[in-house]
Each structure stands twice: as structure tokens, then as C-alpha cells.
Amino acid sequence: MEQFKVMVTGVDDNIIWHVQTEENVALSHPVYQFLWKEINWMNWKEDYLTAYHNWLDSDDESIYDINAPTNRRMIDAITRVNNRSEMFKIYYWFDIDRDKNPNHIWSICPLSNEPLKDLPVDTHRNNRKVSPSIPLIFPAGR
């Protein structure tokens, strides 16, 4: 089963990346069609980038709040996609403000409070920790 993550970089239209390699996924890949049925991901990306710029411009830290509406909308959409798909699994990539907490190591899911599971060591280090019950993926740390 292919594993993907949703992560906004702002560089291009892509928001879906391969978990294993950190390479972006072509917009023509079926995973985008599955996601589109659950959320207008282009509008969502604009909302995410607005939150990101609010953080840059005014220190609004809602982008780092897992329960912020922008984050929850995508998590909920991914959950629905994962419930329908047997071909792949999608995660939502999340992290804290590394400028404030550079040495933070994720160990507990911020939504379920469950211990995170480690993905194989050959998985890109940005994608090594996953929640067992919620489609969230986290970096291994620095």
C-alpha cells in the first residue's frame, strides 16, 4: 500500500508527497482525485498559506495548533479518504515551531494522546513517526 502525506511548501501546486522518499506526487495521480472528493484542496491550501503568512507577519501561531480549523479540515478529509481507499494511506504532516523548540522529539499524538509508532529507518526522517489511530505523521526530530 502506497503511503502519502499532505504537506504545504508554498513552492508549487503539489501538496501530496511520498512518505518514503519525500518526493512530490504528480497532480495527475489518483490520490489527488480521491482527496478532491472530500475537500477542495486548492482552497484549503490557500487557507493554509494565509495562516502561514499570519504566523510570519504577526506571530499568529494557529498554524501550530492541531485543532485549528484549517488543520482539522484536512485531517477530517484525509480520514474519509483513508476509509474509502485500499490502494493507499494518506497522513497529514504536522510539526511544532522549530524556532522555539528545535530539539522537540515527537512521542505522543497530540489528538489521541497515544504513543506514536516508528516507521522503518529507511523512511525519510521527516516522516518517521505516525499516530496509530489518526492520520498524522511527524518528523523524527533533528
mmCIF file with all atom_site columns, C-alpha atoms in Angstrom:
data_model
loop_
_atom_site.group_PDB
_atom_site.id
_atom_site.type_symbol
_atom_site.label_atom_id
_atom_site.label_alt_id
_atom_site.label_comp_id
_atom_site.label_asym_id
_atom_site.label_entity_id
_atom_site.label_seq_id
_atom_site.pdbx_PDB_ins_code
_atom_site.Cartn_x
_atom_site.Cartn_y
_atom_site.Cartn_z
_atom_site.occupancy
_atom_site.B_iso_or_equiv
_atom_site.pdbx_formal_charge
_atom_site.auth_seq_id
_atom_site.auth_comp_id
_atom_site.auth_asym_id
_atom_site.auth_atom_id
_atom_site.pdbx_PDB_model_num
ATOM 1   C CA . MET A 1 1   ? 0.000   0.000  0.000   1.00 0.00 ? 1   MET A CA 1
ATOM 2   C CA . GLU A 1 2   ? 1.411   3.367  -1.013  1.00 0.00 ? 2   GLU A CA 1
ATOM 3   C CA . GLN A 1 3   ? 1.823   5.936  1.749   1.00 0.00 ? 3   GLN A CA 1
ATOM 4   C CA . PHE A 1 4   ? 1.488   9.661  1.163   1.00 0.00 ? 4   PHE A CA 1
ATOM 5   C CA . LYS A 1 5   ? 1.412   12.804 3.240   1.00 0.00 ? 5   LYS A CA 1
ATOM 6   C CA . VAL A 1 6   ? -0.217  16.174 2.811   1.00 0.00 ? 6   VAL A CA 1
ATOM 7   C CA . MET A 1 7   ? 2.251   18.992 3.375   1.00 0.00 ? 7   MET A CA 1
ATOM 8   C CA . VAL A 1 8   ? 2.252   22.539 2.012   1.00 0.00 ? 8   VAL A CA 1
ATOM 9   C CA . THR A 1 9   ? 5.552   24.004 0.893   1.00 0.00 ? 9   THR A CA 1
ATOM 10  C CA . GLY A 1 10  ? 4.223   27.025 -0.960  1.00 0.00 ? 10  GLY A CA 1
ATOM 11  C CA . VAL A 1 11  ? 6.645   26.386 -3.803  1.00 0.00 ? 11  VAL A CA 1
ATOM 12  C CA . ASP A 1 12  ? 4.257   24.724 -6.242  1.00 0.00 ? 12  ASP A CA 1
ATOM 13  C CA . ASP A 1 13  ? 0.730   23.346 -6.546  1.00 0.00 ? 13  ASP A CA 1
ATOM 14  C CA . ASN A 1 14  ? 1.649   19.983 -5.056  1.00 0.00 ? 14  ASN A CA 1
ATOM 15  C CA . ILE A 1 15  ? 0.502   19.223 -1.531  1.00 0.00 ? 15  ILE A CA 1
ATOM 16  C CA . ILE A 1 16  ? 0.962   15.437 -1.608  1.00 0.00 ? 16  ILE A CA 1
ATOM 17  C CA . TRP A 1 17  ? 4.326   13.768 -1.084  1.00 0.00 ? 17  TRP A CA 1
ATOM 18  C CA . HIS A 1 18  ? 5.634   10.208 -0.901  1.00 0.00 ? 18  HIS A CA 1
ATOM 19  C CA . VAL A 1 19  ? 6.260   9.290  2.737   1.00 0.00 ? 19  VAL A CA 1
ATOM 20  C CA . GLN A 1 20  ? 9.190   7.012  1.936   1.00 0.00 ? 20  GLN A CA 1
ATOM 21  C CA . THR A 1 21  ? 11.178  9.343  -0.315  1.00 0.00 ? 21  THR A CA 1
ATOM 22  C CA . GLU A 1 22  ? 9.839   12.872 0.334   1.00 0.00 ? 22  GLU A CA 1
ATOM 23  C CA . GLU A 1 23  ? 9.287   13.306 -3.428  1.00 0.00 ? 23  GLU A CA 1
ATOM 24  C CA . ASN A 1 24  ? 6.214   15.190 -4.556  1.00 0.00 ? 24  ASN A CA 1
ATOM 25  C CA . VAL A 1 25  ? 3.360   13.302 -6.201  1.00 0.00 ? 25  VAL A CA 1
ATOM 26  C CA . ALA A 1 26  ? 2.231   14.268 -9.699  1.00 0.00 ? 26  ALA A CA 1
ATOM 27  C CA . LEU A 1 27  ? -1.045  16.185 -9.753  1.00 0.00 ? 27  LEU A CA 1
ATOM 28  C CA . SER A 1 28  ? -2.370  13.535 -12.164 1.00 0.00 ? 28  SER A CA 1
ATOM 29  C CA . HIS A 1 29  ? -2.008  10.756 -9.554  1.00 0.00 ? 29  HIS A CA 1
ATOM 30  C CA . PRO A 1 30  ? -5.350  9.236  -8.418  1.00 0.00 ? 30  PRO A CA 1
ATOM 31  C CA . VAL A 1 31  ? -4.640  10.215 -4.794  1.00 0.00 ? 31  VAL A CA 1
ATOM 32  C CA . TYR A 1 32  ? -5.445  13.827 -5.717  1.00 0.00 ? 32  TYR A CA 1
ATOM 33  C CA . GLN A 1 33  ? -8.804  12.756 -7.174  1.00 0.00 ? 33  GLN A CA 1
ATOM 34  C CA . PHE A 1 34  ? -9.668  10.832 -4.013  1.00 0.00 ? 34  PHE A CA 1
ATOM 35  C CA . LEU A 1 35  ? -8.770  13.831 -1.877  1.00 0.00 ? 35  LEU A CA 1
ATOM 36  C CA . TRP A 1 36  ? -10.713 16.230 -4.131  1.00 0.00 ? 36  TRP A CA 1
ATOM 37  C CA . LYS A 1 37  ? -13.897 14.256 -3.449  1.00 0.00 ? 37  LYS A CA 1
ATOM 38  C CA . GLU A 1 38  ? -13.536 15.125 0.239   1.00 0.00 ? 38  GLU A CA 1
ATOM 39  C CA . ILE A 1 39  ? -12.065 18.630 0.193   1.00 0.00 ? 39  ILE A CA 1
ATOM 40  C CA . ASN A 1 40  ? -11.301 21.380 -2.300  1.00 0.00 ? 40  ASN A CA 1
ATOM 41  C CA . TRP A 1 41  ? -7.609  21.109 -1.584  1.00 0.00 ? 41  TRP A CA 1
ATOM 42  C CA . MET A 1 42  ? -6.715  24.166 -3.670  1.00 0.00 ? 42  MET A CA 1
ATOM 43  C CA . ASN A 1 43  ? -8.913  26.397 -1.489  1.00 0.00 ? 43  ASN A CA 1
ATOM 44  C CA . TRP A 1 44  ? -7.636  24.602 1.593   1.00 0.00 ? 44  TRP A CA 1
ATOM 45  C CA . LYS A 1 45  ? -4.042  25.286 0.516   1.00 0.00 ? 45  LYS A CA 1
ATOM 46  C CA . GLU A 1 46  ? -4.855  29.000 0.184   1.00 0.00 ? 46  GLU A CA 1
ATOM 47  C CA . ASP A 1 47  ? -6.308  28.959 3.712   1.00 0.00 ? 47  ASP A CA 1
ATOM 48  C CA . TYR A 1 48  ? -3.207  27.176 4.979   1.00 0.00 ? 48  TYR A CA 1
ATOM 49  C CA . LEU A 1 49  ? -0.884  29.684 3.316   1.00 0.00 ? 49  LEU A CA 1
ATOM 50  C CA . THR A 1 50  ? -2.917  32.543 4.794   1.00 0.00 ? 50  THR A CA 1
ATOM 51  C CA . ALA A 1 51  ? -2.422  31.021 8.248   1.00 0.00 ? 51  ALA A CA 1
ATOM 52  C CA . TYR A 1 52  ? 1.281   30.589 7.484   1.00 0.00 ? 52  TYR A CA 1
ATOM 53  C CA . HIS A 1 53  ? 1.653   34.235 6.436   1.00 0.00 ? 53  HIS A CA 1
ATOM 54  C CA . ASN A 1 54  ? -0.284  35.335 9.523   1.00 0.00 ? 54  ASN A CA 1
ATOM 55  C CA . TRP A 1 55  ? 2.327   33.488 11.558  1.00 0.00 ? 55  TRP A CA 1
ATOM 56  C CA . LEU A 1 56  ? 5.184   35.144 9.650   1.00 0.00 ? 56  LEU A CA 1
ATOM 57  C CA . ASP A 1 57  ? 3.655   38.618 9.775   1.00 0.00 ? 57  ASP A CA 1
ATOM 58  C CA . SER A 1 58  ? 2.052   38.752 13.190  1.00 0.00 ? 58  SER A CA 1
ATOM 59  C CA . ASP A 1 59  ? 3.150   35.722 15.171  1.00 0.00 ? 59  ASP A CA 1
ATOM 60  C CA . ASP A 1 60  ? -0.337  34.172 14.962  1.00 0.00 ? 60  ASP A CA 1
ATOM 61  C CA . GLU A 1 61  ? 0.535   30.614 15.985  1.00 0.00 ? 61  GLU A CA 1
ATOM 62  C CA . SER A 1 62  ? -2.727  28.957 14.921  1.00 0.00 ? 62  SER A CA 1
ATOM 63  C CA . ILE A 1 63  ? -0.824  27.118 12.200  1.00 0.00 ? 63  ILE A CA 1
ATOM 64  C CA . TYR A 1 64  ? 0.872   25.182 15.008  1.00 0.00 ? 64  TYR A CA 1
ATOM 65  C CA . ASP A 1 65  ? -2.439  24.334 16.695  1.00 0.00 ? 65  ASP A CA 1
ATOM 66  C CA . ILE A 1 66  ? -3.505  20.855 15.588  1.00 0.00 ? 66  ILE A CA 1
ATOM 67  C CA . ASN A 1 67  ? -7.097  21.774 16.453  1.00 0.00 ? 67  ASN A CA 1
ATOM 68  C CA . ALA A 1 68  ? -7.136  24.939 14.332  1.00 0.00 ? 68  ALA A CA 1
ATOM 69  C CA . PRO A 1 69  ? -9.910  24.751 11.707  1.00 0.00 ? 69  PRO A CA 1
ATOM 70  C CA . THR A 1 70  ? -7.514  24.631 8.743   1.00 0.00 ? 70  THR A CA 1
ATOM 71  C CA . ASN A 1 71  ? -5.623  21.680 10.197  1.00 0.00 ? 71  ASN A CA 1
ATOM 72  C CA . ARG A 1 72  ? -8.762  19.834 11.308  1.00 0.00 ? 72  ARG A CA 1
ATOM 73  C CA . ARG A 1 73  ? -10.494 20.231 7.937   1.00 0.00 ? 73  ARG A CA 1
ATOM 74  C CA . MET A 1 74  ? -7.667  18.424 6.191   1.00 0.00 ? 74  MET A CA 1
ATOM 75  C CA . ILE A 1 75  ? -7.304  15.758 8.880   1.00 0.00 ? 75  ILE A CA 1
ATOM 76  C CA . ASP A 1 76  ? -11.025 15.006 8.643   1.00 0.00 ? 76  ASP A CA 1
ATOM 77  C CA . ALA A 1 77  ? -10.898 14.863 4.829   1.00 0.00 ? 77  ALA A CA 1
ATOM 78  C CA . ILE A 1 78  ? -7.897  12.517 4.916   1.00 0.00 ? 78  ILE A CA 1
ATOM 79  C CA . THR A 1 79  ? -9.696  10.275 7.398   1.00 0.00 ? 79  THR A CA 1
ATOM 80  C CA . ARG A 1 80  ? -12.612 9.950  4.978   1.00 0.00 ? 80  ARG A CA 1
ATOM 81  C CA . VAL A 1 81  ? -10.269 9.199  2.052   1.00 0.00 ? 81  VAL A CA 1
ATOM 82  C CA . ASN A 1 82  ? -8.424  6.540  4.049   1.00 0.00 ? 82  ASN A CA 1
ATOM 83  C CA . ASN A 1 83  ? -11.728 4.899  4.953   1.00 0.00 ? 83  ASN A CA 1
ATOM 84  C CA . ARG A 1 84  ? -12.561 4.583  1.235   1.00 0.00 ? 84  ARG A CA 1
ATOM 85  C CA . SER A 1 85  ? -9.198  3.626  -0.228  1.00 0.00 ? 85  SER A CA 1
ATOM 86  C CA . GLU A 1 86  ? -7.454  0.275  -0.221  1.00 0.00 ? 86  GLU A CA 1
ATOM 87  C CA . MET A 1 87  ? -4.731  1.489  -2.608  1.00 0.00 ? 87  MET A CA 1
ATOM 88  C CA . PHE A 1 88  ? -3.016  3.997  -0.370  1.00 0.00 ? 88  PHE A CA 1
ATOM 89  C CA . LYS A 1 89  ? -2.907  5.692  3.003   1.00 0.00 ? 89  LYS A CA 1
ATOM 90  C CA . ILE A 1 90  ? -2.600  9.440  3.454   1.00 0.00 ? 90  ILE A CA 1
ATOM 91  C CA . TYR A 1 91  ? -1.266  11.252 6.509   1.00 0.00 ? 91  TYR A CA 1
ATOM 92  C CA . TYR A 1 92  ? -1.268  14.919 7.453   1.00 0.00 ? 92  TYR A CA 1
ATOM 93  C CA . TRP A 1 93  ? 2.237   16.149 8.216   1.00 0.00 ? 93  TRP A CA 1
ATOM 94  C CA . PHE A 1 94  ? 2.423   18.247 11.360  1.00 0.00 ? 94  PHE A CA 1
ATOM 95  C CA . ASP A 1 95  ? 5.170   19.818 13.402  1.00 0.00 ? 95  ASP A CA 1
ATOM 96  C CA . ILE A 1 96  ? 5.738   22.463 16.051  1.00 0.00 ? 96  ILE A CA 1
ATOM 97  C CA . ASP A 1 97  ? 7.549   25.780 15.674  1.00 0.00 ? 97  ASP A CA 1
ATOM 98  C CA . ARG A 1 98  ? 11.145  24.549 15.420  1.00 0.00 ? 98  ARG A CA 1
ATOM 99  C CA . ASP A 1 99  ? 12.481  28.060 16.024  1.00 0.00 ? 99  ASP A CA 1
ATOM 100 C CA . LYS A 1 100 ? 11.022  27.892 19.536  1.00 0.00 ? 100 LYS A CA 1
ATOM 101 C CA . ASN A 1 101 ? 11.537  24.164 20.173  1.00 0.00 ? 101 ASN A CA 1
ATOM 102 C CA . PRO A 1 102 ? 14.434  22.996 17.988  1.00 0.00 ? 102 PRO A CA 1
ATOM 103 C CA . ASN A 1 103 ? 15.073  19.778 19.916  1.00 0.00 ? 103 ASN A CA 1
ATOM 104 C CA . HIS A 1 104 ? 11.497  18.583 20.333  1.00 0.00 ? 104 HIS A CA 1
ATOM 105 C CA . ILE A 1 105 ? 11.030  14.880 19.612  1.00 0.00 ? 105 ILE A CA 1
ATOM 106 C CA . TRP A 1 106 ? 7.520   13.677 18.929  1.00 0.00 ? 106 TRP A CA 1
ATOM 107 C CA . SER A 1 107 ? 6.448   10.716 21.043  1.00 0.00 ? 107 SER A CA 1
ATOM 108 C CA . ILE A 1 108 ? 2.708   11.238 21.719  1.00 0.00 ? 108 ILE A CA 1
ATOM 109 C CA . CYS A 1 109 ? -0.080  12.022 19.251  1.00 0.00 ? 109 CYS A CA 1
ATOM 110 C CA . PRO A 1 110 ? -1.434  15.492 20.086  1.00 0.00 ? 110 PRO A CA 1
ATOM 111 C CA . LEU A 1 111 ? -5.012  14.424 19.248  1.00 0.00 ? 111 LEU A CA 1
ATOM 112 C CA . SER A 1 112 ? -5.327  10.900 20.627  1.00 0.00 ? 112 SER A CA 1
ATOM 113 C CA . ASN A 1 113 ? -2.594  11.030 23.313  1.00 0.00 ? 113 ASN A CA 1
ATOM 114 C CA . GLU A 1 114 ? -1.406  7.612  22.110  1.00 0.00 ? 114 GLU A CA 1
ATOM 115 C CA . PRO A 1 115 ? 2.279   6.771  21.743  1.00 0.00 ? 115 PRO A CA 1
ATOM 116 C CA . LEU A 1 116 ? 3.475   7.284  18.182  1.00 0.00 ? 116 LEU A CA 1
ATOM 117 C CA . LYS A 1 117 ? 4.742   4.388  16.093  1.00 0.00 ? 117 LYS A CA 1
ATOM 118 C CA . ASP A 1 118 ? 8.076   4.461  14.317  1.00 0.00 ? 118 ASP A CA 1
ATOM 119 C CA . LEU A 1 119 ? 8.215   3.844  10.591  1.00 0.00 ? 119 LEU A CA 1
ATOM 120 C CA . PRO A 1 120 ? 11.189  1.904  9.184   1.00 0.00 ? 120 PRO A CA 1
ATOM 121 C CA . VAL A 1 121 ? 14.564  3.589  9.388   1.00 0.00 ? 121 VAL A CA 1
ATOM 122 C CA . ASP A 1 122 ? 14.781  3.810  5.572   1.00 0.00 ? 122 ASP A CA 1
ATOM 123 C CA . THR A 1 123 ? 11.772  6.158  5.609   1.00 0.00 ? 123 THR A CA 1
ATOM 124 C CA . HIS A 1 124 ? 12.704  9.807  5.155   1.00 0.00 ? 124 HIS A CA 1
ATOM 125 C CA . ARG A 1 125 ? 13.390  11.250 8.614   1.00 0.00 ? 125 ARG A CA 1
ATOM 126 C CA . ASN A 1 126 ? 10.745  13.966 8.095   1.00 0.00 ? 126 ASN A CA 1
ATOM 127 C CA . ASN A 1 127 ? 8.156   11.174 8.125   1.00 0.00 ? 127 ASN A CA 1
ATOM 128 C CA . ARG A 1 128 ? 9.228   8.650  10.735  1.00 0.00 ? 128 ARG A CA 1
ATOM 129 C CA . LYS A 1 129 ? 6.547   8.914  13.430  1.00 0.00 ? 129 LYS A CA 1
ATOM 130 C CA . VAL A 1 130 ? 2.859   8.135  12.889  1.00 0.00 ? 130 VAL A CA 1
ATOM 131 C CA . SER A 1 131 ? -0.211  8.118  15.041  1.00 0.00 ? 131 SER A CA 1
ATOM 132 C CA . PRO A 1 132 ? -1.749  4.642  15.325  1.00 0.00 ? 132 PRO A CA 1
ATOM 133 C CA . SER A 1 133 ? -5.346  5.883  15.037  1.00 0.00 ? 133 SER A CA 1
ATOM 134 C CA . ILE A 1 134 ? -5.340  9.335  13.414  1.00 0.00 ? 134 ILE A CA 1
ATOM 135 C CA . PRO A 1 135 ? -3.800  10.104 10.006  1.00 0.00 ? 135 PRO A CA 1
ATOM 136 C CA . LEU A 1 136 ? -0.950  12.204 11.377  1.00 0.00 ? 136 LEU A CA 1
ATOM 137 C CA . ILE A 1 137 ? 2.736   11.936 10.580  1.00 0.00 ? 137 ILE A CA 1
ATOM 138 C CA . PHE A 1 138 ? 5.620   13.705 12.299  1.00 0.00 ? 138 PHE A CA 1
ATOM 139 C CA . PRO A 1 139 ? 9.365   14.177 11.835  1.00 0.00 ? 139 PRO A CA 1
ATOM 140 C CA . ALA A 1 140 ? 11.798  12.033 13.785  1.00 0.00 ? 140 ALA A CA 1
ATOM 141 C CA . GLY A 1 141 ? 13.496  15.091 15.260  1.00 0.00 ? 141 GLY A CA 1
ATOM 142 C CA . ARG A 1 142 ? 16.750  16.789 14.486  1.00 0.00 ? 142 ARG A CA 1
#
